[in-house]
Amino acid sequence: MPSAADAREAAAALVAQLDDYLIPRLARLDAPLLAVVGGSTGAGKSTLVNSLVAAKVTTAGVLRPTTRAPLLAANPADLDWFRRGELLPGLTRTTEPSTDPKSLQLVGVPTITSGLALLDAPDIDSVVDANRALAGQLLAAADLWVFVTTAARYADAVPWGLLRTARHRGTVIAMVLDRVPPDAAEEIAAHLNEMLRENDLGAAPLFIVPETRLAVDGLLPPSAIGDLSAWLGYLGADAGARAAVVRRTLDGAIAATAATTASLATASEEQLAAVETLTERVEHAYRAANRAVAAGVEDGRLLRGEVLARWQEFVGTGELMRTLEAQIGRLRDRVVATLTGRPAPGHALRNAIESNLVTLIRGAADEAAEQAYSGWQAHPAGAALLSAPLAHASPDLSERAERLIRDWQRHVLELVRTEAGDKRAVARGTAYAVNATGLLVMVVVFASTAFIPTGAEVAVAGGTTVAAQKVLEAIFGDQAIRLLAAKARTDLLDRVAALLAEESARFTALVGPVEDSADRLREAALLVETSRAHAGLVTP
């Protein structure tokens, strides 16, 4: 479905936030506040982090991307919490610089106020996919997102997309506008504040870092970052203020969890509806194919052409048929005596029956494949799943149909043996009696659905089925003929149905199985909201 990619992304993000942030944070509400410093390439994040801790703990360079692996700086007294790995459990802890995006470098810095940690994240618009993905993961694990942009790039589209995502998750945001020319600070700040309000982020504090020369040690002068440093120090030192930030972010993250879960329930329902629609279109096409084969078997069309010619050869001339009608028993004995020990009769007739049936089945399967293909093309999910070979029956269908028919013909012969019991002709055990009677049964199968044909009912077969009727009536009697033909016909159609089911599975195997999880997801969303209310995060 067109919505599937977004739903998969939302589900993965939801699970990641549960693992990376919500569960560990809810387990330790008193843990140090994590401020993730993120932003665009070259915005000055690393320089800002170094300046805030008054130490060169992370590298800021000219080549981009400059930050490959995240670095977390915290007071040594707080490092144990981050070292335990409950927060961001998928990242390997290290104390050395690393270019591995799956690692997290921990640095103890005494100048950071206890209760606060700063995490220098990769660029959100990095040309490296892994960096962008990691930046998003880290931002989702933040109690506070310190977003750094510049006077030249604050209106870029990519950052605002992530800012809206952070707002949706409820993350507390602080904006840092870096490298602002002093004479343009007021104008740029006003425009940025307007953009924040338009994006429902008006509550985010804005800190201006003026364009200034770096000190010899590569740090910003304290005066340039004084307001931001004081605000972060206040959060770290004041347990109440820190708890308020954590509580706001938690509340937003939990609310977003419930909303995302509900949206995933809707996406699940869309998936199920698509599967049902696509499956029904395939089933409709192949039901029609089964009906077409049944009609072809039952309306006598298979007795035309080659089958009729071979049947006439098998039965004989018109004079012989007249003899059969008058002297069934005597002719049967004479034929048995004449042909005992010779190859089974009617080989050409059996091949003609097989050929006509293969053509019938192949035509029905091709029509069903074309109909199912067209039905899927008209559906967005179906169109995305289709491949050219599905527009026709399987390449080996004719071969499989031939095997099916030969198996069915053997089954008919077995029916003759088992159903005849002690009837005179078959009881003698001659190959001619069994094979000839089996062929006659096959001819009757294709003549009528309701009864063994007589007279006018066999006109389509040129009247020759009368001979089949007379021979079979002489051997089994009228009722036995009806039952035998009905069983043979049912068995043939069952075999064809199984073959067509294999053909339809080429389509249905592409869509499933899809779990019906909508109800459980909605129950989960309701439980989250109820728990959130009981916890006092929101008014019930």
Coordinates of C-alpha atoms in Angstrom, one line a residue:
M1 CA 0.0 0.0 0.0
P2 CA 1.2 3.6 -0.5
S3 CA 0.9 4.1 3.2
A4 CA 3.0 1.0 4.1
A5 CA 6.4 2.7 4.1
D6 CA 5.3 5.4 6.4
A7 CA 3.6 2.9 8.7
R8 CA 6.8 0.7 8.9
E9 CA 8.8 3.8 9.6
A10 CA 6.4 4.9 12.4
A11 CA 6.4 1.4 13.9
A12 CA 10.2 1.2 13.9
A13 CA 10.4 4.7 15.4
L14 CA 7.9 3.8 18.1
V15 CA 9.7 0.7 19.1
A16 CA 13.0 2.5 19.1
Q17 CA 11.7 5.3 21.4
L18 CA 10.3 2.7 23.8
D19 CA 13.7 0.9 24.0
D20 CA 15.9 4.0 23.8
Y21 CA 14.0 6.4 26.0
L22 CA 10.6 5.8 27.4
I23 CA 11.2 2.5 29.3
P24 CA 14.6 3.5 30.8
R25 CA 13.4 7.0 31.6
L26 CA 10.2 5.8 33.3
A27 CA 12.3 3.4 35.3
R28 CA 14.6 6.2 36.5
L29 CA 12.8 9.6 36.6
D30 CA 15.7 10.9 38.8
A31 CA 18.4 10.1 36.2
P32 CA 20.4 13.0 34.8
L33 CA 18.7 15.1 32.2
L34 CA 20.0 14.3 28.7
A35 CA 20.3 17.3 26.4
V36 CA 21.1 16.3 22.8
V37 CA 22.8 18.9 20.8
G38 CA 21.7 18.5 17.2
G39 CA 21.5 20.4 14.0
S40 CA 22.6 20.8 10.4
T41 CA 26.0 20.2 8.9
G42 CA 28.5 22.9 9.9
A43 CA 26.2 24.6 12.3
G44 CA 28.9 24.6 15.0
K45 CA 27.5 21.9 17.4
S46 CA 30.8 20.5 18.4
T47 CA 32.3 23.9 19.0
L48 CA 29.2 24.8 21.1
V49 CA 29.5 21.6 23.2
N50 CA 33.2 22.2 23.8
S51 CA 32.5 25.8 24.8
L52 CA 29.7 24.9 27.2
V53 CA 31.9 22.4 29.1
A54 CA 35.0 24.6 28.8
A55 CA 37.0 21.7 27.4
K56 CA 37.8 20.4 24.0
V57 CA 36.0 17.0 24.4
T58 CA 34.8 16.7 20.8
T59 CA 36.4 17.4 17.5
A60 CA 35.2 20.2 15.2
G61 CA 36.8 20.0 11.8
V62 CA 36.6 21.5 8.3
L63 CA 35.8 18.3 6.4
R64 CA 32.2 17.1 6.4
P65 CA 30.6 15.2 8.0
T66 CA 32.7 16.1 11.0
T67 CA 30.8 14.0 13.6
R68 CA 30.5 10.3 12.9
A69 CA 30.0 8.8 16.4
P70 CA 28.1 10.5 19.2
L71 CA 29.9 11.8 22.3
L72 CA 28.2 12.2 25.7
A73 CA 29.8 14.6 28.2
A74 CA 28.6 14.4 31.8
N75 CA 29.8 15.1 35.3
P76 CA 31.9 12.1 36.5
A77 CA 29.3 11.5 39.2
D78 CA 26.6 10.9 36.6
L79 CA 28.5 8.7 34.2
D80 CA 27.5 5.5 35.8
W81 CA 23.9 5.9 34.7
F82 CA 24.9 6.3 31.1
R83 CA 27.5 3.6 31.3
R84 CA 24.9 1.0 32.4
G85 CA 23.4 1.2 28.9
E86 CA 19.7 1.3 29.9
L87 CA 19.3 4.5 27.8
L88 CA 20.2 3.9 24.1
P89 CA 20.9 0.2 24.7
G90 CA 21.8 -0.4 21.1
L91 CA 25.0 1.7 21.3
T92 CA 28.2 0.3 22.6
R93 CA 29.9 2.4 25.3
T94 CA 33.5 3.5 24.9
T95 CA 35.8 6.0 26.4
E96 CA 37.8 6.5 23.3
P97 CA 37.0 8.5 20.1
S98 CA 35.4 6.4 17.5
T99 CA 34.1 6.6 14.0
D100 CA 31.7 3.7 14.6
P101 CA 28.1 5.1 14.5
K102 CA 27.0 2.2 16.8
S103 CA 29.2 3.4 19.6
L104 CA 28.7 6.1 22.2
Q105 CA 31.8 7.8 23.7
L106 CA 31.5 8.7 27.3
V107 CA 33.5 11.6 28.7
G108 CA 33.6 12.8 32.3
V109 CA 33.8 16.6 32.6
P110 CA 33.9 18.1 36.1
T111 CA 32.8 21.5 34.7
I112 CA 29.4 20.2 33.8
T113 CA 26.8 20.6 36.5
S114 CA 25.7 17.3 38.1
G115 CA 22.3 16.3 36.8
L116 CA 22.9 17.3 33.2
A117 CA 24.6 15.6 30.3
L118 CA 25.3 17.0 26.8
L119 CA 25.3 14.7 23.8
D120 CA 27.0 15.8 20.6
A121 CA 24.9 14.2 17.8
P122 CA 25.8 13.6 14.1
D123 CA 24.4 16.0 11.5
I124 CA 20.7 15.7 10.8
D125 CA 21.3 16.4 7.1
S126 CA 24.5 14.4 6.8
V127 CA 25.4 12.9 3.4
V128 CA 26.0 9.6 5.3
D129 CA 22.8 7.6 5.8
A130 CA 24.0 6.1 9.0
N131 CA 24.7 9.5 10.5
R132 CA 21.2 10.8 9.7
A133 CA 19.6 7.7 11.1
L134 CA 21.7 7.9 14.3
A135 CA 20.9 11.6 14.7
G136 CA 17.2 10.8 14.6
Q137 CA 17.6 8.0 17.1
L138 CA 19.5 10.2 19.5
L139 CA 17.0 13.0 19.2
A140 CA 14.2 10.6 20.1
A141 CA 16.1 9.7 23.3
A142 CA 16.5 13.3 24.4
D143 CA 14.9 14.8 27.4
L144 CA 15.8 18.1 25.9
W145 CA 16.8 18.9 22.3
V146 CA 19.2 21.8 21.9
F147 CA 18.8 22.5 18.2
V148 CA 21.7 24.5 16.6
T149 CA 21.3 26.4 13.4
T150 CA 22.9 29.4 11.8
A151 CA 21.8 32.8 10.6
A152 CA 22.4 31.6 7.0
R153 CA 20.5 28.3 7.3
Y154 CA 17.8 28.6 9.9
A155 CA 15.0 28.3 7.2
D156 CA 16.3 25.1 5.6
A157 CA 13.6 22.5 5.1
V158 CA 15.3 19.4 6.6
P159 CA 15.7 20.9 10.1
W160 CA 12.1 22.0 10.3
G161 CA 10.9 18.5 9.4
L162 CA 12.8 17.2 12.4
L163 CA 11.6 20.0 14.6
R164 CA 8.0 19.1 13.7
T165 CA 8.8 15.5 14.5
A166 CA 10.2 16.5 17.9
R167 CA 7.1 18.6 18.5
H168 CA 4.9 15.6 17.7
R169 CA 6.9 13.5 20.2
G170 CA 6.6 16.2 22.8
T171 CA 10.3 16.7 23.2
V172 CA 11.3 19.9 24.9
I173 CA 13.2 22.1 22.5
A174 CA 15.7 24.9 22.9
M175 CA 16.8 26.8 19.8
V176 CA 20.3 28.1 19.3
L177 CA 20.9 30.6 16.5
D178 CA 24.6 30.6 15.8
R179 CA 26.9 33.0 14.0
V180 CA 24.5 35.8 13.9
P181 CA 25.9 39.1 12.6
P182 CA 25.3 41.7 15.4
D183 CA 23.7 44.2 13.1
A184 CA 21.1 41.6 11.9
A185 CA 20.4 39.8 15.2
E186 CA 17.1 41.5 15.9
E187 CA 15.7 41.0 12.5
I188 CA 16.7 37.3 12.2
A189 CA 15.6 36.5 15.7
A190 CA 12.2 38.0 15.0
H191 CA 11.8 36.0 11.8
L192 CA 12.9 32.8 13.5
N193 CA 10.5 33.3 16.4
E194 CA 7.7 33.8 13.8
M195 CA 8.6 30.5 12.2
L196 CA 8.6 28.8 15.5
R197 CA 5.1 30.1 16.3
E198 CA 3.8 29.0 12.9
N199 CA 5.1 25.5 13.6
D200 CA 3.5 25.4 17.1
L201 CA 7.0 25.7 18.7
G202 CA 6.5 29.2 20.1
A203 CA 7.3 28.0 23.7
A204 CA 10.9 27.0 22.7
P205 CA 13.4 29.4 24.2
L206 CA 15.7 31.0 21.6
F207 CA 19.4 31.7 22.4
I208 CA 21.5 34.0 20.1
V209 CA 25.2 33.2 19.6
P210 CA 26.8 36.2 17.8
E211 CA 29.3 35.9 15.1
T212 CA 32.6 36.1 16.9
R213 CA 36.2 35.0 16.7
L214 CA 37.1 31.8 18.5
A215 CA 39.7 31.8 21.2
V216 CA 43.1 30.3 20.8
D217 CA 41.8 27.0 22.3
G218 CA 39.0 26.9 19.7
L219 CA 36.3 27.8 22.1
L220 CA 33.6 30.5 22.0
P221 CA 34.1 33.3 24.5
P222 CA 31.9 32.9 27.6
S223 CA 30.1 36.1 26.8
A224 CA 28.8 34.6 23.5
I225 CA 27.1 31.6 25.2
G226 CA 26.4 33.1 28.6
D227 CA 22.6 32.9 28.5
L228 CA 22.5 29.3 27.2
S229 CA 25.2 28.2 29.7
A230 CA 23.3 29.7 32.6
W231 CA 20.0 28.2 31.5
L232 CA 21.5 24.7 31.2
G233 CA 23.3 25.1 34.5
Y234 CA 20.0 26.0 36.1
L235 CA 18.3 22.9 34.8
G236 CA 21.1 20.7 36.0
A237 CA 21.2 22.3 39.5
D238 CA 17.5 22.6 40.1
A239 CA 15.9 19.2 40.6
G240 CA 12.4 20.7 40.2
A241 CA 13.2 22.4 37.0
R242 CA 14.9 19.3 35.7
A243 CA 12.0 17.1 36.6
A244 CA 9.6 19.6 34.9
V245 CA 11.5 19.2 31.6
V246 CA 11.6 15.5 31.9
R247 CA 8.0 15.3 32.8
R248 CA 7.0 17.5 29.8
T249 CA 9.0 15.4 27.4
L250 CA 7.7 12.1 28.9
D251 CA 4.2 13.3 28.7
G252 CA 4.6 14.3 25.0
A253 CA 6.4 11.1 24.2
I254 CA 3.7 8.9 25.8
A255 CA 0.9 10.9 24.1
A256 CA 2.7 10.4 20.8
T257 CA 3.0 6.7 21.5
A258 CA -0.7 6.4 21.9
A259 CA -1.4 8.5 18.8
T260 CA 1.1 6.5 16.7
T261 CA -0.3 3.2 18.0
A262 CA -3.8 4.3 17.0
S263 CA -2.5 5.3 13.5
L264 CA -0.8 1.9 13.2
A265 CA -4.1 0.3 13.9
T266 CA -5.6 2.2 11.0
A267 CA -2.7 1.2 8.8
S268 CA -3.2 -2.5 9.9
E269 CA -6.9 -2.2 8.9
E270 CA -5.9 -0.8 5.5
Q271 CA -3.5 -3.7 5.0
L272 CA -6.2 -6.3 5.8
A273 CA -8.7 -4.5 3.6
A274 CA -6.2 -4.6 0.8
V275 CA -5.5 -8.3 1.3
E276 CA -9.2 -9.1 1.3
T277 CA -9.8 -7.1 -1.8
L278 CA -6.9 -8.5 -3.7
T279 CA -7.7 -12.1 -2.6
E280 CA -11.3 -11.7 -3.6
R281 CA -10.3 -10.5 -7.0
V282 CA -8.1 -13.6 -7.5
E283 CA -10.8 -15.9 -6.1
H284 CA -13.4 -14.4 -8.3
A285 CA -11.2 -14.9 -11.4
Y286 CA -10.5 -18.5 -10.6
R287 CA -14.0 -19.4 -9.5
A288 CA -15.0 -18.3 -13.0
A289 CA -12.2 -20.5 -14.4
N290 CA -13.6 -23.5 -12.5
R291 CA -17.1 -22.8 -13.8
A292 CA -15.7 -22.5 -17.3
V293 CA -14.0 -25.9 -17.1
A294 CA -17.2 -27.5 -15.5
A295 CA -19.3 -26.1 -18.3
G296 CA -16.9 -27.4 -20.9
V297 CA -16.9 -30.8 -19.4
E298 CA -20.6 -31.0 -19.1
D299 CA -22.0 -29.4 -22.2
G300 CA -20.7 -31.9 -24.7
R301 CA -18.2 -29.7 -26.5
L302 CA -15.4 -32.0 -25.7
L303 CA -17.1 -34.7 -27.8
R304 CA -16.5 -32.7 -31.0
G305 CA -13.6 -32.7 -33.3
E306 CA -10.8 -35.0 -32.7
V307 CA -12.5 -36.9 -29.8
L308 CA -15.5 -37.6 -32.0
A309 CA -13.3 -38.9 -34.8
R310 CA -11.3 -41.1 -32.6
W311 CA -14.5 -42.3 -30.9
Q312 CA -15.9 -43.3 -34.2
E313 CA -12.8 -45.3 -35.0
F314 CA -13.0 -46.9 -31.6
V315 CA -16.6 -48.0 -31.9
G316 CA -16.6 -48.8 -35.6
T317 CA -18.9 -48.3 -38.5
G318 CA -22.6 -47.5 -38.3
E319 CA -23.4 -51.2 -39.1
L320 CA -21.3 -52.2 -36.1
M321 CA -23.3 -49.8 -33.8
R322 CA -26.5 -51.3 -35.1
T323 CA -25.1 -54.7 -34.2
L324 CA -24.1 -53.5 -30.8
E325 CA -27.7 -52.3 -30.1
A326 CA -29.1 -55.7 -30.9
Q327 CA -26.5 -58.1 -29.7
I328 CA -24.6 -56.5 -26.9
G329 CA -23.7 -59.7 -25.0
R330 CA -22.6 -61.7 -28.1
L331 CA -20.5 -58.8 -29.5
R332 CA -18.8 -58.2 -26.1
D333 CA -17.7 -61.8 -25.9
R334 CA -16.5 -61.9 -29.5
V335 CA -14.5 -58.6 -29.0
V336 CA -13.0 -59.9 -25.8
A337 CA -11.9 -63.2 -27.5
T338 CA -10.5 -61.3 -30.4
L339 CA -8.4 -58.8 -28.5
T340 CA -7.3 -60.7 -25.5
G341 CA -3.6 -60.1 -25.0
R342 CA -3.3 -57.2 -27.4
P343 CA -2.5 -53.6 -26.3
A344 CA -5.3 -51.7 -24.5
P345 CA -7.8 -50.4 -27.1
G346 CA -8.7 -46.7 -27.6
H347 CA -5.2 -45.2 -27.2
A348 CA -5.9 -42.5 -29.8
L349 CA -9.3 -41.8 -28.2
R350 CA -7.6 -41.4 -24.8
N351 CA -5.0 -39.0 -26.2
A352 CA -7.8 -37.0 -27.9
I353 CA -9.7 -36.7 -24.6
E354 CA -6.5 -35.6 -22.9
S355 CA -5.7 -33.0 -25.6
N356 CA -9.1 -31.4 -25.5
L357 CA -9.1 -31.3 -21.7
V358 CA -5.7 -29.7 -21.7
T359 CA -6.8 -27.0 -24.1
L360 CA -9.9 -26.4 -22.0
I361 CA -8.0 -26.1 -18.8
R362 CA -5.3 -23.9 -20.3
G363 CA -7.8 -21.5 -21.8
A364 CA -9.6 -21.2 -18.5
A365 CA -6.3 -20.7 -16.5
D366 CA -5.1 -18.0 -19.0
E367 CA -8.4 -16.2 -18.8
A368 CA -8.3 -16.3 -14.9
A369 CA -4.7 -15.1 -14.8
E370 CA -5.5 -12.2 -17.1
Q371 CA -8.6 -11.2 -15.1
A372 CA -6.8 -11.4 -11.8
Y373 CA -3.8 -9.4 -13.2
S374 CA -6.2 -6.7 -14.5
G375 CA -7.9 -6.6 -11.1
W376 CA -4.7 -6.2 -9.3
Q377 CA -3.5 -3.5 -11.7
A378 CA -6.5 -1.4 -10.7
H379 CA -5.5 -1.5 -7.1
P380 CA -2.4 0.4 -5.8
A381 CA -1.2 -2.5 -3.6
G382 CA -1.8 -5.0 -6.3
A383 CA -0.1 -3.0 -9.0
A384 CA 3.0 -2.8 -6.8
L385 CA 3.2 -6.6 -6.4
L386 CA 2.6 -7.6 -10.0
S387 CA 5.2 -9.1 -12.4
A388 CA 4.7 -9.8 -16.1
P389 CA 4.6 -13.6 -15.8
L390 CA 1.4 -13.4 -13.7
A391 CA -0.6 -12.1 -16.7
H392 CA -0.7 -15.7 -18.1
A393 CA -0.9 -19.2 -16.7
S394 CA 2.2 -20.8 -15.5
P395 CA 4.6 -21.9 -18.3
D396 CA 4.4 -25.6 -17.2
L397 CA 0.6 -25.6 -16.8
S398 CA 0.0 -27.7 -19.9
E399 CA 2.4 -30.3 -18.6
R400 CA 0.8 -30.4 -15.2
A401 CA -2.7 -30.6 -16.8
E402 CA -1.5 -33.6 -18.9
R403 CA -0.4 -35.4 -15.7
L404 CA -3.7 -34.5 -14.0
I405 CA -5.7 -36.0 -16.9
R406 CA -3.6 -39.1 -17.1
D407 CA -4.0 -39.6 -13.4
W408 CA -7.8 -39.1 -13.7
Q409 CA -8.0 -41.6 -16.6
R410 CA -6.2 -44.2 -14.4
H411 CA -8.7 -43.3 -11.6
V412 CA -11.6 -44.0 -14.0
L413 CA -10.2 -47.4 -14.8
E414 CA -9.9 -48.1 -11.1
L415 CA -13.5 -47.0 -10.6
V416 CA -14.5 -49.4 -13.3
R417 CA -12.7 -52.3 -11.6
T418 CA -14.0 -51.5 -8.1
E419 CA -17.5 -50.4 -9.0
A420 CA -18.2 -53.3 -11.4
G421 CA -18.0 -55.9 -8.6
D422 CA -19.1 -59.2 -10.0
K423 CA -20.5 -57.8 -13.3
R424 CA -19.9 -60.1 -16.1
A425 CA -17.5 -58.4 -18.4
V426 CA -15.1 -56.8 -15.9
A427 CA -15.3 -59.8 -13.7
R428 CA -13.4 -61.7 -16.3
G429 CA -10.4 -59.4 -15.7
T430 CA -9.6 -58.8 -19.3
A431 CA -7.6 -55.7 -20.1
Y432 CA -10.1 -54.9 -23.0
A433 CA -13.1 -55.0 -20.8
V434 CA -11.6 -52.6 -18.2
N435 CA -10.0 -50.2 -20.7
A436 CA -12.8 -50.2 -23.2
T437 CA -15.4 -49.6 -20.4
G438 CA -13.3 -46.9 -18.9
L439 CA -13.1 -45.1 -22.2
L440 CA -16.9 -45.4 -22.6
V441 CA -17.4 -43.9 -19.1
M442 CA -15.2 -41.0 -20.1
V443 CA -17.3 -40.3 -23.1
V444 CA -20.4 -40.4 -21.0
V445 CA -18.8 -38.0 -18.5
F446 CA -18.6 -35.3 -21.2
A447 CA -22.1 -35.7 -22.5
S448 CA -24.5 -34.7 -19.7
T449 CA -24.6 -33.5 -16.1
A450 CA -28.0 -35.0 -15.2
F451 CA -28.3 -38.3 -16.9
I452 CA -26.8 -40.8 -19.3
P453 CA -27.8 -39.4 -22.7
T454 CA -30.1 -41.2 -25.1
G455 CA -31.3 -40.3 -28.6
A456 CA -31.6 -36.6 -29.2
E457 CA -29.4 -35.7 -26.2
V458 CA -26.3 -37.0 -27.9
A459 CA -26.7 -35.2 -31.2
V460 CA -23.6 -33.2 -30.4
A461 CA -21.6 -36.4 -30.5
G462 CA -23.0 -37.5 -33.8
G463 CA -25.2 -40.1 -32.2
T464 CA -22.2 -42.3 -31.4
T465 CA -22.7 -42.0 -27.6
V466 CA -25.7 -44.3 -28.0
A467 CA -23.2 -47.1 -28.4
A468 CA -21.4 -46.2 -25.2
Q469 CA -24.8 -46.1 -23.4
K470 CA -25.8 -49.5 -24.7
V471 CA -22.5 -51.2 -23.8
L472 CA -22.5 -49.7 -20.4
E473 CA -26.1 -50.5 -19.7
A474 CA -25.5 -54.0 -20.7
I475 CA -22.5 -54.3 -18.3
F476 CA -23.7 -52.2 -15.3
G477 CA -27.3 -51.3 -15.7
D478 CA -28.7 -47.8 -15.9
Q479 CA -28.3 -46.7 -12.3
A480 CA -24.8 -48.0 -12.1
I481 CA -23.9 -46.0 -15.2
R482 CA -25.2 -42.8 -13.7
L483 CA -23.3 -43.2 -10.4
L484 CA -20.1 -44.2 -12.2
A485 CA -20.2 -41.2 -14.5
A486 CA -21.1 -38.8 -11.7
K487 CA -18.2 -40.0 -9.6
A488 CA -15.8 -39.7 -12.5
R489 CA -17.0 -36.2 -13.4
T490 CA -16.7 -35.0 -9.7
D491 CA -13.2 -36.4 -9.4
L492 CA -12.1 -34.7 -12.6
L493 CA -13.5 -31.3 -11.5
D494 CA -11.9 -31.7 -8.1
R495 CA -8.5 -32.3 -9.7
V496 CA -8.9 -29.3 -11.9
A497 CA -10.0 -27.2 -8.9
A498 CA -6.8 -28.2 -7.1
L499 CA -4.7 -27.3 -10.2
L500 CA -6.3 -23.9 -10.5
A501 CA -5.9 -23.3 -6.8
E502 CA -2.1 -23.7 -7.4
E503 CA -2.4 -21.2 -10.1
S504 CA -4.2 -18.7 -8.0
A505 CA -1.7 -19.1 -5.2
R506 CA 0.9 -17.4 -7.5
F507 CA -1.1 -14.2 -6.6
T508 CA -2.3 -14.8 -3.1
A509 CA 1.2 -15.9 -1.9
L510 CA 2.3 -12.3 -2.6
V511 CA 0.0 -10.7 -0.1
G512 CA 0.1 -12.7 3.1
P513 CA -0.2 -13.7 5.7
V514 CA -1.1 -10.3 7.3
E515 CA -1.8 -10.4 11.0
D516 CA -5.0 -8.7 12.2
S517 CA -3.5 -6.5 14.9
A518 CA -5.8 -3.5 14.7
D519 CA -7.9 -4.4 17.8
R520 CA -4.8 -5.1 19.9
L521 CA -3.2 -1.9 18.8
R522 CA -6.2 0.2 19.7
E523 CA -6.5 -1.6 23.1
A524 CA -2.8 -0.7 23.6
A525 CA -3.4 2.9 22.7
L526 CA -6.3 3.2 25.1
L527 CA -4.3 1.5 27.9
V528 CA -1.4 4.0 27.3
E529 CA -3.8 7.0 27.6
T530 CA -5.5 5.5 30.6
S531 CA -2.2 4.9 32.4
R532 CA -1.0 8.4 31.4
A533 CA -4.1 9.9 33.0
H534 CA -3.7 7.8 36.2
A535 CA -0.1 8.8 36.5
G536 CA -1.3 12.4 36.6
L537 CA 0.5 13.5 33.4
V538 CA -2.8 14.7 32.0
T539 CA -6.3 15.5 33.3
P540 CA -8.5 12.4 32.9

